[in-house]
Coordinates of C-alpha atoms (C1' of nucleotides) in Angstrom, one line a residue:
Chain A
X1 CA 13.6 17.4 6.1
X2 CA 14.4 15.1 2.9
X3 CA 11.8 13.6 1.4
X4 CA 13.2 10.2 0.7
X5 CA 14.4 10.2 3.9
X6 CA 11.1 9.9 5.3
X7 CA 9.3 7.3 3.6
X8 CA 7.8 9.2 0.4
X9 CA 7.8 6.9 -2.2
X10 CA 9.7 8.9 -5.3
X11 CA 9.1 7.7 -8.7
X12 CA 11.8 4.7 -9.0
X13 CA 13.2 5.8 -12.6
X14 CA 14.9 9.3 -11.0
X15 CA 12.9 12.6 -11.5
X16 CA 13.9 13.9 -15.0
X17 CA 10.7 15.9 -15.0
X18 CA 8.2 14.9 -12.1
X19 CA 4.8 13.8 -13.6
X20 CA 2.3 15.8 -12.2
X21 CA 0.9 12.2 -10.9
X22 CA 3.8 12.4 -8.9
X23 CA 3.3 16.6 -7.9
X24 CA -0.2 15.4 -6.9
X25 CA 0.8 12.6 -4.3
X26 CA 3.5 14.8 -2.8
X27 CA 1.7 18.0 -2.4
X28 CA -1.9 16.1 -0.8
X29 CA 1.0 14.0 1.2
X30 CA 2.5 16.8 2.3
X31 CA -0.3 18.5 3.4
X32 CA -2.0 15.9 5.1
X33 CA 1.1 14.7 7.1
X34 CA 2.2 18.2 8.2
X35 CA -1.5 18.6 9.3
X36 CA -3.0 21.1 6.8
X37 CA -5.8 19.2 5.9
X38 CA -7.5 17.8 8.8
X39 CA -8.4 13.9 9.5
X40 CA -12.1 13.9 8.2
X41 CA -11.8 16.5 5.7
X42 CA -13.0 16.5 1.9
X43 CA -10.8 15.9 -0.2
X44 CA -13.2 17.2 -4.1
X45 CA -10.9 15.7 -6.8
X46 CA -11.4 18.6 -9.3
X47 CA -10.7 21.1 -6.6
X48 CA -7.2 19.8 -5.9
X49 CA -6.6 19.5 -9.6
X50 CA -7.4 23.2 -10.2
X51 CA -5.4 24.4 -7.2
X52 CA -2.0 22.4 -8.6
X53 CA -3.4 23.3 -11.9
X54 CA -3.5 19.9 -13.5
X55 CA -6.1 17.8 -14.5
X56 CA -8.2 15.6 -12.2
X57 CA -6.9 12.2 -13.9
X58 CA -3.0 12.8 -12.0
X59 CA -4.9 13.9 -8.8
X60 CA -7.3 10.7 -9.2
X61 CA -4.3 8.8 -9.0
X62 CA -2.5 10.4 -6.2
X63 CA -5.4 10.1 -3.7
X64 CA -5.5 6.1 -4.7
X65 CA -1.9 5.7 -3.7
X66 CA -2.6 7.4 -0.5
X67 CA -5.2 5.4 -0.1
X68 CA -3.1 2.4 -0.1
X69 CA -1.0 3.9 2.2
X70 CA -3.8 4.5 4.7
X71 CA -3.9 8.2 4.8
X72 CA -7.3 8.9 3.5
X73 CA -10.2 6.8 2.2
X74 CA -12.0 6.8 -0.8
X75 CA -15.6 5.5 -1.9
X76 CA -16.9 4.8 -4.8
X77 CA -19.2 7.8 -5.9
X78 CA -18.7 9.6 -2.6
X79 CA -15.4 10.9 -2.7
X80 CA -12.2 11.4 -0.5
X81 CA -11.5 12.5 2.7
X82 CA -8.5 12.6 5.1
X83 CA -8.3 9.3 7.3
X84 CA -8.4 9.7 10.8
X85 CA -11.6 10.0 12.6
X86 CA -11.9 7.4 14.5
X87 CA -9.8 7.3 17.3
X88 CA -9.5 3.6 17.7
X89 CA -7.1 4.3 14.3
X90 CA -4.3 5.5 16.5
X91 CA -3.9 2.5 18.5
X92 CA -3.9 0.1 15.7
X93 CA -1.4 2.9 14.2
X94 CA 0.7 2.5 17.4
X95 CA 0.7 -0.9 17.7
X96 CA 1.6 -1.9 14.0
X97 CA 4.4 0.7 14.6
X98 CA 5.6 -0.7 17.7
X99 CA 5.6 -4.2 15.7
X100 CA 7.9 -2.9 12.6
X101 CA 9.5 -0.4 14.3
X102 CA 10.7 -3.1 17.2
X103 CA 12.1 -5.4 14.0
X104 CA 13.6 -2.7 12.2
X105 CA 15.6 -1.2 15.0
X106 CA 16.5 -5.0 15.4
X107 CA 17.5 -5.6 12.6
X108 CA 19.7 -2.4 12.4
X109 CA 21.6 -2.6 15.1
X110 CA 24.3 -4.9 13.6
X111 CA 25.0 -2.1 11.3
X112 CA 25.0 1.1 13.5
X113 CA 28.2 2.9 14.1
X114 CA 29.6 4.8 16.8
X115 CA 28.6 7.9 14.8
X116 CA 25.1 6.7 14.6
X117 CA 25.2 6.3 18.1
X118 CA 27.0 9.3 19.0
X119 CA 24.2 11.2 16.4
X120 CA 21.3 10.1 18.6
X121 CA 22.7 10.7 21.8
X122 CA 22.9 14.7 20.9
X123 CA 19.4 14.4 19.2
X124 CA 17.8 12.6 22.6
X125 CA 19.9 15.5 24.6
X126 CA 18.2 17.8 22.2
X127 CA 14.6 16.5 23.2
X128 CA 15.7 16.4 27.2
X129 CA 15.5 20.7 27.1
X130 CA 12.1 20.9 26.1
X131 CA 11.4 19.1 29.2
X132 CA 13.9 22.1 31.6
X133 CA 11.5 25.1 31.8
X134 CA 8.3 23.9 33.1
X135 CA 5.9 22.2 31.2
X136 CA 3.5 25.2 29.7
X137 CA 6.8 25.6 27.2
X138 CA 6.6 21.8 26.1
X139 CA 5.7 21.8 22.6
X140 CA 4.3 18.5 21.6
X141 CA 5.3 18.9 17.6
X142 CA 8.6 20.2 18.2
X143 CA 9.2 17.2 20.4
X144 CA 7.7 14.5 18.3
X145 CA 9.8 15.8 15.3
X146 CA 13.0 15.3 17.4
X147 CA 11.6 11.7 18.2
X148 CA 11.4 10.7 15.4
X149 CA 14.5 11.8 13.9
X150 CA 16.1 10.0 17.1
X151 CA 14.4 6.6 15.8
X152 CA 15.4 7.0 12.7
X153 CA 19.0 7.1 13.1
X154 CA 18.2 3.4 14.8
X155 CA 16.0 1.7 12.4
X156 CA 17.1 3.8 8.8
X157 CA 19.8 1.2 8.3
X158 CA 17.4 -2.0 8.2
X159 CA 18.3 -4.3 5.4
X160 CA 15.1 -5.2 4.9
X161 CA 12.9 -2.8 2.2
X162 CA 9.7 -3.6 3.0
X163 CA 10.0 -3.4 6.8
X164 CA 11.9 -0.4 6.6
X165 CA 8.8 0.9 4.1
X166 CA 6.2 -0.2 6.7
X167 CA 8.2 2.2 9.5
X168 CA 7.8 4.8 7.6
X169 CA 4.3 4.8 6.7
X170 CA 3.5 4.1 10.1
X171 CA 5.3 7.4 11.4
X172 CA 3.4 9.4 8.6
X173 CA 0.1 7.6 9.5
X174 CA 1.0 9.0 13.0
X175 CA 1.6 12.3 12.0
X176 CA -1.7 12.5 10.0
X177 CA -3.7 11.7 12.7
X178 CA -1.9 13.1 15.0
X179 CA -4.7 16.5 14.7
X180 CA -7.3 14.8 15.7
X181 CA -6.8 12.2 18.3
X182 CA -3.2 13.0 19.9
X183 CA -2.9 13.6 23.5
X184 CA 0.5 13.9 24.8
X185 CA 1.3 12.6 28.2
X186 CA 4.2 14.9 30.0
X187 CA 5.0 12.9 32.1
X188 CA 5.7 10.0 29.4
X189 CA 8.5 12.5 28.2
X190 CA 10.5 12.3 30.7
X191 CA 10.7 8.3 31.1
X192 CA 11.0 8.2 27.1
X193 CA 14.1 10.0 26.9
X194 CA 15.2 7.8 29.9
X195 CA 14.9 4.9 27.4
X196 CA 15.9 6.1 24.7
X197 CA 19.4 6.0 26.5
X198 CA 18.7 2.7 27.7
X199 CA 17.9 1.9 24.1
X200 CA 20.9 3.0 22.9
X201 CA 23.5 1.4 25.6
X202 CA 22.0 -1.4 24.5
X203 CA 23.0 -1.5 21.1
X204 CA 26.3 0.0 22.6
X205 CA 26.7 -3.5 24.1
X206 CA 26.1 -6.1 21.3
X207 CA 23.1 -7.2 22.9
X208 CA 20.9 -9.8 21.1
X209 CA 18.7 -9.3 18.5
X210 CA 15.6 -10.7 19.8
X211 CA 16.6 -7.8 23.2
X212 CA 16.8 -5.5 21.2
X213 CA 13.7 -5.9 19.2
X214 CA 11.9 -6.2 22.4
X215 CA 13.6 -3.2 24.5
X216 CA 12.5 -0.9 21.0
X217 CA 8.8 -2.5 21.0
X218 CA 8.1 -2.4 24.5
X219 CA 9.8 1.7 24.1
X220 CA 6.5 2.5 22.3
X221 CA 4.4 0.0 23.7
X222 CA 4.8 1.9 27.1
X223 CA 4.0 5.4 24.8
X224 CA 1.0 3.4 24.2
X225 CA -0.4 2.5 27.5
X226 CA 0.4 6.3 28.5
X227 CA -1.7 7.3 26.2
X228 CA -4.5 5.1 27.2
X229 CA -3.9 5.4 30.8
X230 CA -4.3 9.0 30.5
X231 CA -7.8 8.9 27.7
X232 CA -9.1 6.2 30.1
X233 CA -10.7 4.8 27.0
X234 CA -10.1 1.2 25.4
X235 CA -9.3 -0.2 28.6
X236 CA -9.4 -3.9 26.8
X237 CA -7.0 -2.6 23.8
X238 CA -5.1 -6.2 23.1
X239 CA -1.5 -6.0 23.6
X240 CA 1.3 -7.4 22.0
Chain B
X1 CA -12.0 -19.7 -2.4
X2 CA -13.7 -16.2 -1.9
X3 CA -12.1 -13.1 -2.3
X4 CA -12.6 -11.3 0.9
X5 CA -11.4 -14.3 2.9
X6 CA -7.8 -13.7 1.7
X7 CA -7.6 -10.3 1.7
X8 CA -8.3 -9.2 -1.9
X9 CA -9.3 -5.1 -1.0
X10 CA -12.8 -4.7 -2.2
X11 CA -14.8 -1.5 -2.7
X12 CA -15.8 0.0 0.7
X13 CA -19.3 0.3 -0.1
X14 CA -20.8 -2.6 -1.1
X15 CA -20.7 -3.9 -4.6
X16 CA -24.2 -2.5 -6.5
X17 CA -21.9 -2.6 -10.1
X18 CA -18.3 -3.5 -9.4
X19 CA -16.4 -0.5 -10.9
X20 CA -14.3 -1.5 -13.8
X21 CA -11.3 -0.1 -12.4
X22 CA -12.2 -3.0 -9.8
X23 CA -12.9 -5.2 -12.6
X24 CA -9.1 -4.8 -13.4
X25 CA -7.7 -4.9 -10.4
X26 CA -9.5 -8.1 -9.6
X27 CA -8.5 -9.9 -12.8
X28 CA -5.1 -8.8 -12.9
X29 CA -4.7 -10.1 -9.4
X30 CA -6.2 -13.2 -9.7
X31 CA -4.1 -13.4 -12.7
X32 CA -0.4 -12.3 -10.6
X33 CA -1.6 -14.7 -7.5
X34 CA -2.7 -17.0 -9.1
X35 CA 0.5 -17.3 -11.3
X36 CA -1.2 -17.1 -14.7
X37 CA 1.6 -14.1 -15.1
X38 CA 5.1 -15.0 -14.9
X39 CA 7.2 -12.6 -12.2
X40 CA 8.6 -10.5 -14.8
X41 CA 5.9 -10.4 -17.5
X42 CA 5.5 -7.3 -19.3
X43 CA 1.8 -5.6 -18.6
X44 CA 0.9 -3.4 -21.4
X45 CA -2.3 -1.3 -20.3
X46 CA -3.7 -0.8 -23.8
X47 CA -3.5 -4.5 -23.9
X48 CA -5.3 -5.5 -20.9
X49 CA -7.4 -2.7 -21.3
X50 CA -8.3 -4.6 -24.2
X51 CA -8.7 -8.7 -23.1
X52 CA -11.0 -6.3 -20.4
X53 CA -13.0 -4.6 -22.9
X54 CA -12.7 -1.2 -20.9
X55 CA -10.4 1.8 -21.5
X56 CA -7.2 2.2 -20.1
X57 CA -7.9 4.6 -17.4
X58 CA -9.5 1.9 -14.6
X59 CA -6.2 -0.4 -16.0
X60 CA -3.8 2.4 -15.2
X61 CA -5.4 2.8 -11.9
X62 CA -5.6 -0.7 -11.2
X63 CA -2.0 -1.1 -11.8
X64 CA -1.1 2.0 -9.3
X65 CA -3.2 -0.6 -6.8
X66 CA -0.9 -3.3 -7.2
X67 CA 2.1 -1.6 -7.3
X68 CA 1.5 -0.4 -3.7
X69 CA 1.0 -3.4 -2.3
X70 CA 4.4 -4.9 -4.3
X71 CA 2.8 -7.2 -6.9
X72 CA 4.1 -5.2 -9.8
X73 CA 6.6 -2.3 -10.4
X74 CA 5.6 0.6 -12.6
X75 CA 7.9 3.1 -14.4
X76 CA 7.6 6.0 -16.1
X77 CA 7.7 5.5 -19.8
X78 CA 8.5 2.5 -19.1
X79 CA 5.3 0.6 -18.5
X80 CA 4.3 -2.0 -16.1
X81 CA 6.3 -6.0 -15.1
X82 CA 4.5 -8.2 -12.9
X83 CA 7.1 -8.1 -9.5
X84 CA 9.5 -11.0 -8.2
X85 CA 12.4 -11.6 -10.5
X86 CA 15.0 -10.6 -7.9
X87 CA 15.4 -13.6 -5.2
X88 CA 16.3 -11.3 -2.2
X89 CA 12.6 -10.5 -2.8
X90 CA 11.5 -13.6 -1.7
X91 CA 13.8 -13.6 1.2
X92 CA 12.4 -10.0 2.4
X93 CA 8.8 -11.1 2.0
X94 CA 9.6 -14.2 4.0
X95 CA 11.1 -11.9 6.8
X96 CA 7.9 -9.3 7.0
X97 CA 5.7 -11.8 6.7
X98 CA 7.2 -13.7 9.8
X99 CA 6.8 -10.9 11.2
X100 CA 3.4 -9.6 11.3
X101 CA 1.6 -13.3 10.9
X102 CA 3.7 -13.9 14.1
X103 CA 1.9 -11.0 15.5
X104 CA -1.1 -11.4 14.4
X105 CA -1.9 -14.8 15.6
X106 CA -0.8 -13.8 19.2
X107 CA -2.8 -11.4 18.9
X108 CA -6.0 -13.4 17.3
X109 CA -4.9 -16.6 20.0
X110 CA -7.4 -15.0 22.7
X111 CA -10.5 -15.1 20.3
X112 CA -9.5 -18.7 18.9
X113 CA -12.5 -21.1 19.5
X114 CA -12.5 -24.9 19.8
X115 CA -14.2 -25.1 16.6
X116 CA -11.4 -22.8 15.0
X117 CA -8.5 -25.4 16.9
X118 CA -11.1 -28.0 15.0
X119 CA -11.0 -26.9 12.0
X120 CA -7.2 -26.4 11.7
X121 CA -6.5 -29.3 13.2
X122 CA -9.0 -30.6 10.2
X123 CA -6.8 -28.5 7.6
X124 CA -3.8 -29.8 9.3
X125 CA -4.2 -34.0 8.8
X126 CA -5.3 -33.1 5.1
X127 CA -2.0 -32.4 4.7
X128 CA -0.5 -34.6 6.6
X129 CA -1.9 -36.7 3.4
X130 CA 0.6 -35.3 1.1
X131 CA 3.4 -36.6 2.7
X132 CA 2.5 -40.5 2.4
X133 CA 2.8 -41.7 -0.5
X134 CA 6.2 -40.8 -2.2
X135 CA 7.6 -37.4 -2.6
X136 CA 6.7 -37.5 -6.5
X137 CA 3.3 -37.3 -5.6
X138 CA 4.3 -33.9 -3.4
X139 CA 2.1 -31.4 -4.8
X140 CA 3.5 -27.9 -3.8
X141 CA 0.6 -25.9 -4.9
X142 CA -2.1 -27.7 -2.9
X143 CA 0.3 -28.2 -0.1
X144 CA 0.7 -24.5 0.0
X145 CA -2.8 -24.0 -0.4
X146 CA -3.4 -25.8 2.4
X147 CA -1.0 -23.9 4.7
X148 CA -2.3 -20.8 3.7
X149 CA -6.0 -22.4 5.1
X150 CA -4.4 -23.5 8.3
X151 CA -2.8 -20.3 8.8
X152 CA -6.1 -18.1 8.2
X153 CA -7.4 -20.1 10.8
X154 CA -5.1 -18.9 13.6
X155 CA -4.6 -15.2 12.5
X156 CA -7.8 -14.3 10.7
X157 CA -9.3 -13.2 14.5
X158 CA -6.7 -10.6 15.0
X159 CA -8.4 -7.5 15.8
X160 CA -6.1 -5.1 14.5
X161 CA -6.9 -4.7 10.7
X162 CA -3.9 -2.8 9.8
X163 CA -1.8 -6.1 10.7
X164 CA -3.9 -8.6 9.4
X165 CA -3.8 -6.5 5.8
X166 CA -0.5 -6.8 6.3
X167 CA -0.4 -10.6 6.5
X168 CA -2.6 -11.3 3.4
X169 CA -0.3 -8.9 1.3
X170 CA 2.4 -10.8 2.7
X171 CA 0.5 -14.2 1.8
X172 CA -0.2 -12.4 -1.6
X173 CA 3.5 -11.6 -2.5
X174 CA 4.7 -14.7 -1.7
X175 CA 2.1 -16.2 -4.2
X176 CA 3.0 -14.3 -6.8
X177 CA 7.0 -14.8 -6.3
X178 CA 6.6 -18.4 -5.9
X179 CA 6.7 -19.0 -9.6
X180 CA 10.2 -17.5 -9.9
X181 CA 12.4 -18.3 -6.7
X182 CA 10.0 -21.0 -4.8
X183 CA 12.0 -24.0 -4.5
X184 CA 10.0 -26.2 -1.7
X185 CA 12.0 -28.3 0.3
X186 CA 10.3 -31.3 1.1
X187 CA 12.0 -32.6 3.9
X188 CA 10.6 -29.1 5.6
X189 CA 7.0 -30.2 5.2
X190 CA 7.0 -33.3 7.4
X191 CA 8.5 -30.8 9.9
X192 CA 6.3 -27.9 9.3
X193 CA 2.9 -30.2 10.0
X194 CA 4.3 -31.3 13.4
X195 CA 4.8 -27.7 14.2
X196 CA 1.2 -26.6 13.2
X197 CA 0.2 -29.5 15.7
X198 CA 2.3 -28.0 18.4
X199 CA 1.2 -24.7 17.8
X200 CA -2.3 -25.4 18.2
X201 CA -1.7 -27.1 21.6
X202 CA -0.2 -23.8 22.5
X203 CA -2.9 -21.7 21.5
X204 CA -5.5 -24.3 23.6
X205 CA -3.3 -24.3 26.8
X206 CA -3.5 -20.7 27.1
X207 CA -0.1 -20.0 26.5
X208 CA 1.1 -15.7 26.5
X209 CA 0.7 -14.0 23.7
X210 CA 4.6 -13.6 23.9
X211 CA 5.3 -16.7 23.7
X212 CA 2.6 -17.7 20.8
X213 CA 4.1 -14.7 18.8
X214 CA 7.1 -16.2 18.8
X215 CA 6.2 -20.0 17.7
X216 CA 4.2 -18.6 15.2
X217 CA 7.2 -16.9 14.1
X218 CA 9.7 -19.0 14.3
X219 CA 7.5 -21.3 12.5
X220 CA 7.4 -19.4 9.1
X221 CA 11.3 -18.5 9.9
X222 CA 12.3 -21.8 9.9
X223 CA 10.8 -22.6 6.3
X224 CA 12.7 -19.3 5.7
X225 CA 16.1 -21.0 6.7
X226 CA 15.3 -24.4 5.1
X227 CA 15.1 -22.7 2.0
X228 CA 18.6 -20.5 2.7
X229 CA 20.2 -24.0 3.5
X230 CA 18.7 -25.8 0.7
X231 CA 19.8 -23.3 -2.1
X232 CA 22.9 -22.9 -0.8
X233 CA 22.9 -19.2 -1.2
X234 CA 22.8 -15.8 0.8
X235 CA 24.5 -17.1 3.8
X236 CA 24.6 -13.8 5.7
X237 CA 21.1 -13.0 5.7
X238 CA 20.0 -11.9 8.6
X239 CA 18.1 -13.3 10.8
X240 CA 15.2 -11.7 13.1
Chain C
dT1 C1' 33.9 -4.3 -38.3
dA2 C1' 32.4 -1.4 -34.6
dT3 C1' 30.3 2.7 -33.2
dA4 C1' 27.6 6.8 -33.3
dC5 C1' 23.5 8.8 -34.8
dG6 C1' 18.9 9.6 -36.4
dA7 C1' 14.2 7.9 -37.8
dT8 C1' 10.3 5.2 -36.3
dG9 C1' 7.0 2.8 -33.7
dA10 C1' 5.3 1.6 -29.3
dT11 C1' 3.8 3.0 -24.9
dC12 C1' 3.0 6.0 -21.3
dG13 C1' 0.9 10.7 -19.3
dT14 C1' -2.5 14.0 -19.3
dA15 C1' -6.5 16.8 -20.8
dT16 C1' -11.1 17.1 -22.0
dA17 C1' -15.8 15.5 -22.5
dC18 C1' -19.7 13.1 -21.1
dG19 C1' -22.5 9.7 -18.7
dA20 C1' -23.6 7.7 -14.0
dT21 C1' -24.5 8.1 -9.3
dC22 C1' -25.4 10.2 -5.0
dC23 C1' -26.8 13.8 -1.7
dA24 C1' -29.7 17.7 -0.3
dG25 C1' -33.3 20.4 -0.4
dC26 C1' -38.0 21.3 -2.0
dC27 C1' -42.6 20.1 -2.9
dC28 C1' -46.7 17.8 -2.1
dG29 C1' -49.9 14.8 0.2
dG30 C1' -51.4 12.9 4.4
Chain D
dC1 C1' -46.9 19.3 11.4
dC2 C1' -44.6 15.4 9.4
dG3 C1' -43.0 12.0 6.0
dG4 C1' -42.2 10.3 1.2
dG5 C1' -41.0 11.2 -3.5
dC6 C1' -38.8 14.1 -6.8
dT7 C1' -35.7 17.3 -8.9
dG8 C1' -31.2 19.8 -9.3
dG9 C1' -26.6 20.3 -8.4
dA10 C1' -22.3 18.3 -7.4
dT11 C1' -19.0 14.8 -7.9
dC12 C1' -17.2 10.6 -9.3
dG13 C1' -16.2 7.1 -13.3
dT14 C1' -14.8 6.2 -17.8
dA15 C1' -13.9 6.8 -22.8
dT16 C1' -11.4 9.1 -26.2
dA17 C1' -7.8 12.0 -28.1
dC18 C1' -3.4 13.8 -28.4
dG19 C1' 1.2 15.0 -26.9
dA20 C1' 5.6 13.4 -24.6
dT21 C1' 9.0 10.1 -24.0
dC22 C1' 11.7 6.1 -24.6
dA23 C1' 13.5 1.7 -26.8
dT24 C1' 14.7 -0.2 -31.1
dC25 C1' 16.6 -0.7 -35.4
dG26 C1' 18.7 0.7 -39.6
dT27 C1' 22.3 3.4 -41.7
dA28 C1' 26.3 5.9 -42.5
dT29 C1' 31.0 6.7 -41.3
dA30 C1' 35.6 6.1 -39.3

DNA sequence: TATACGATGATCGTATACGATCCAGCCCGG
DNA sequence: CCGGGCTGGATCGTATACGATCATCGTATA
């Protein structure tokens, strides 16, 4: 799993000698996305700059730019901590995801090939054996990681930086909270990989942008509603 | 014009002494937005940290802020350049901020008062203003300025804060650029106020969010393409 | 004259030190 | 027994100092 290829923001002039600025951010973004450090915990600035051994000044600066990215907070003479606890976060995750994600995929599809295609199809056959055995042998993370490597392959060639940028974040945002308020719904599984066949005959076809866009947004829109269906909570959560 | 109201991040808790690396991030904001700095200007931290009166560690910080949300690039040993010079920037801001303003004034529409329809509808006829006299008397600033009130109007409800943080940065970006690659087409203007009208009766009759989201973008993509057309260049950019 | 190379200054990157602020627990009075 | 004020420890915020790196410019040489 590339780094670059999943949204980390590298240092823009190459990486002669990674500052340790830079070691800061990708170690605490590491940590926090592959669910190390759990949403709500503290994050003491001179602990994490003796553990890298560096000083607190690179680690200050690390935790800002993951503060802009949404991963954890940080207040003024009260420290940081890993973002996450409220579990209202995860729909307004979802739902800005299903927004970008739905316009990047769009916005890719002009430029997929038939090896793209071809590459997601064996991915999205990968995910459909988790679902054989019976479900006590589903494994949520295993799944998810194959997800998301599906969706990448259809919105990784938007033309579009910023979007593409705001995908990514989103899925790491996802991943971070992931811990503490993820609930899997089984029986989504099974109609997800069902779409994401759909998803990709469409493409397949030439179909319009704008169909596209939609058939992607409503793809994790559904994920959505699962997810509330099945917590029961939020029943007024605005859609989009 | 307060800060808050267009999405300038302030310090979570409360302001007892604004921190100085808030101080900096402030000013140098106000001075990017606001155009005071050129797209391309050089930012030297000792110097700033000087016109400041404060070190160079809240400047350095400060910076990092605004390079996250794209209103400067920062390189190592390299030093700091206010964003914008490229002109496939402007276009990719254009795009991302079509998008989420589209969304999030569907998804404000259903918390829209008559006093909110009132007061855009207000904003609206003072710039319906601009356009009588002769085009020589066209201000673009206040015109935009203008806009940008109308707008907060009908997206400023939407409940999902990750979205609406993501329309003000867009709003933000396209500020700063504007000094660089803005070339306003007046012709689009006498156009664009017509649609604001037309978007408001939408919002008052009820109309799906689907369908709002989509005037609302089609809206800000249409100044997009007036601007393609009028400069001639970028022909196969795509469209969402 | 053009090019390669080395010295120099400017600027960034980080470490360290110290002051400012907040939270927790204790003490004391009611 | 309970509540308010105070003190101590922990942590953040900033200033200063110094080392590292890069761009620039002058100079020597082919």
């Amino acid at each position: 799993m590339s780094a670059a290829a999943h949204g980390l923001a590298a240092p823009p002039g190459g990486e002669r000698t990674a500052s340790k600025s830079q070691l800061a951010y990708e170690w605490l973004h590491e940590q926090i996305v592959a669910g190390a450090l759990e949403p709500g915990a503290r994050l003491v600035l001179s602990q994490v700059a003796d553990k890298l051994d560096v000083s607190v000044v690179p680690v200050r600066e690390a935790v800002r730019r993951l503060e802009a990215e949404g991963l954890v907070t940080f207040e003024r003479n009260i420290g940081a901590t890993v973002a996450g606890i409220d579990p209202t976060e995860y729909l307004y995750t979802m739902q800005t995801l299903s927004l970008v994600e739905g316009a990047a995929t769009a916005l890719s599809a002009p430029s997929i090939t038939a090896e793209d295609i071809a590459a997601a199809r064996e991915v999205n056959e990968r995910m459909r054996v988790f679902l054989e055995p019976d479900p006590l042998h589903f494994d949520p993370v295993e799944f998810t990681a194959l997800n998301r490597e599906f969706h990448s392959v259809l919105f990784e060639r938007c033309p579009n930086p910023h979007i593409l940028d705001l995908v990514h974040r989103g899925w790491n945002r996802l991943k971070a909270l992931r811990g503490s308020t993820f609930s899997y719904v089984p029986e989504r599984a099974t109609e997800s990989i069902a779409e994401h066949e759909a998803l990709l005959a469409l493409i397949e076809s030439g179909a319009p942008t704008a169909e596209i866009e939609l058939a992607a947004r409503r793809h994790r829109s559904a994920t959505l509603d699962a997810y509330l269906a099945h917590t029961g909570e939020n029943p007024g959560f605005p859609t989009l």
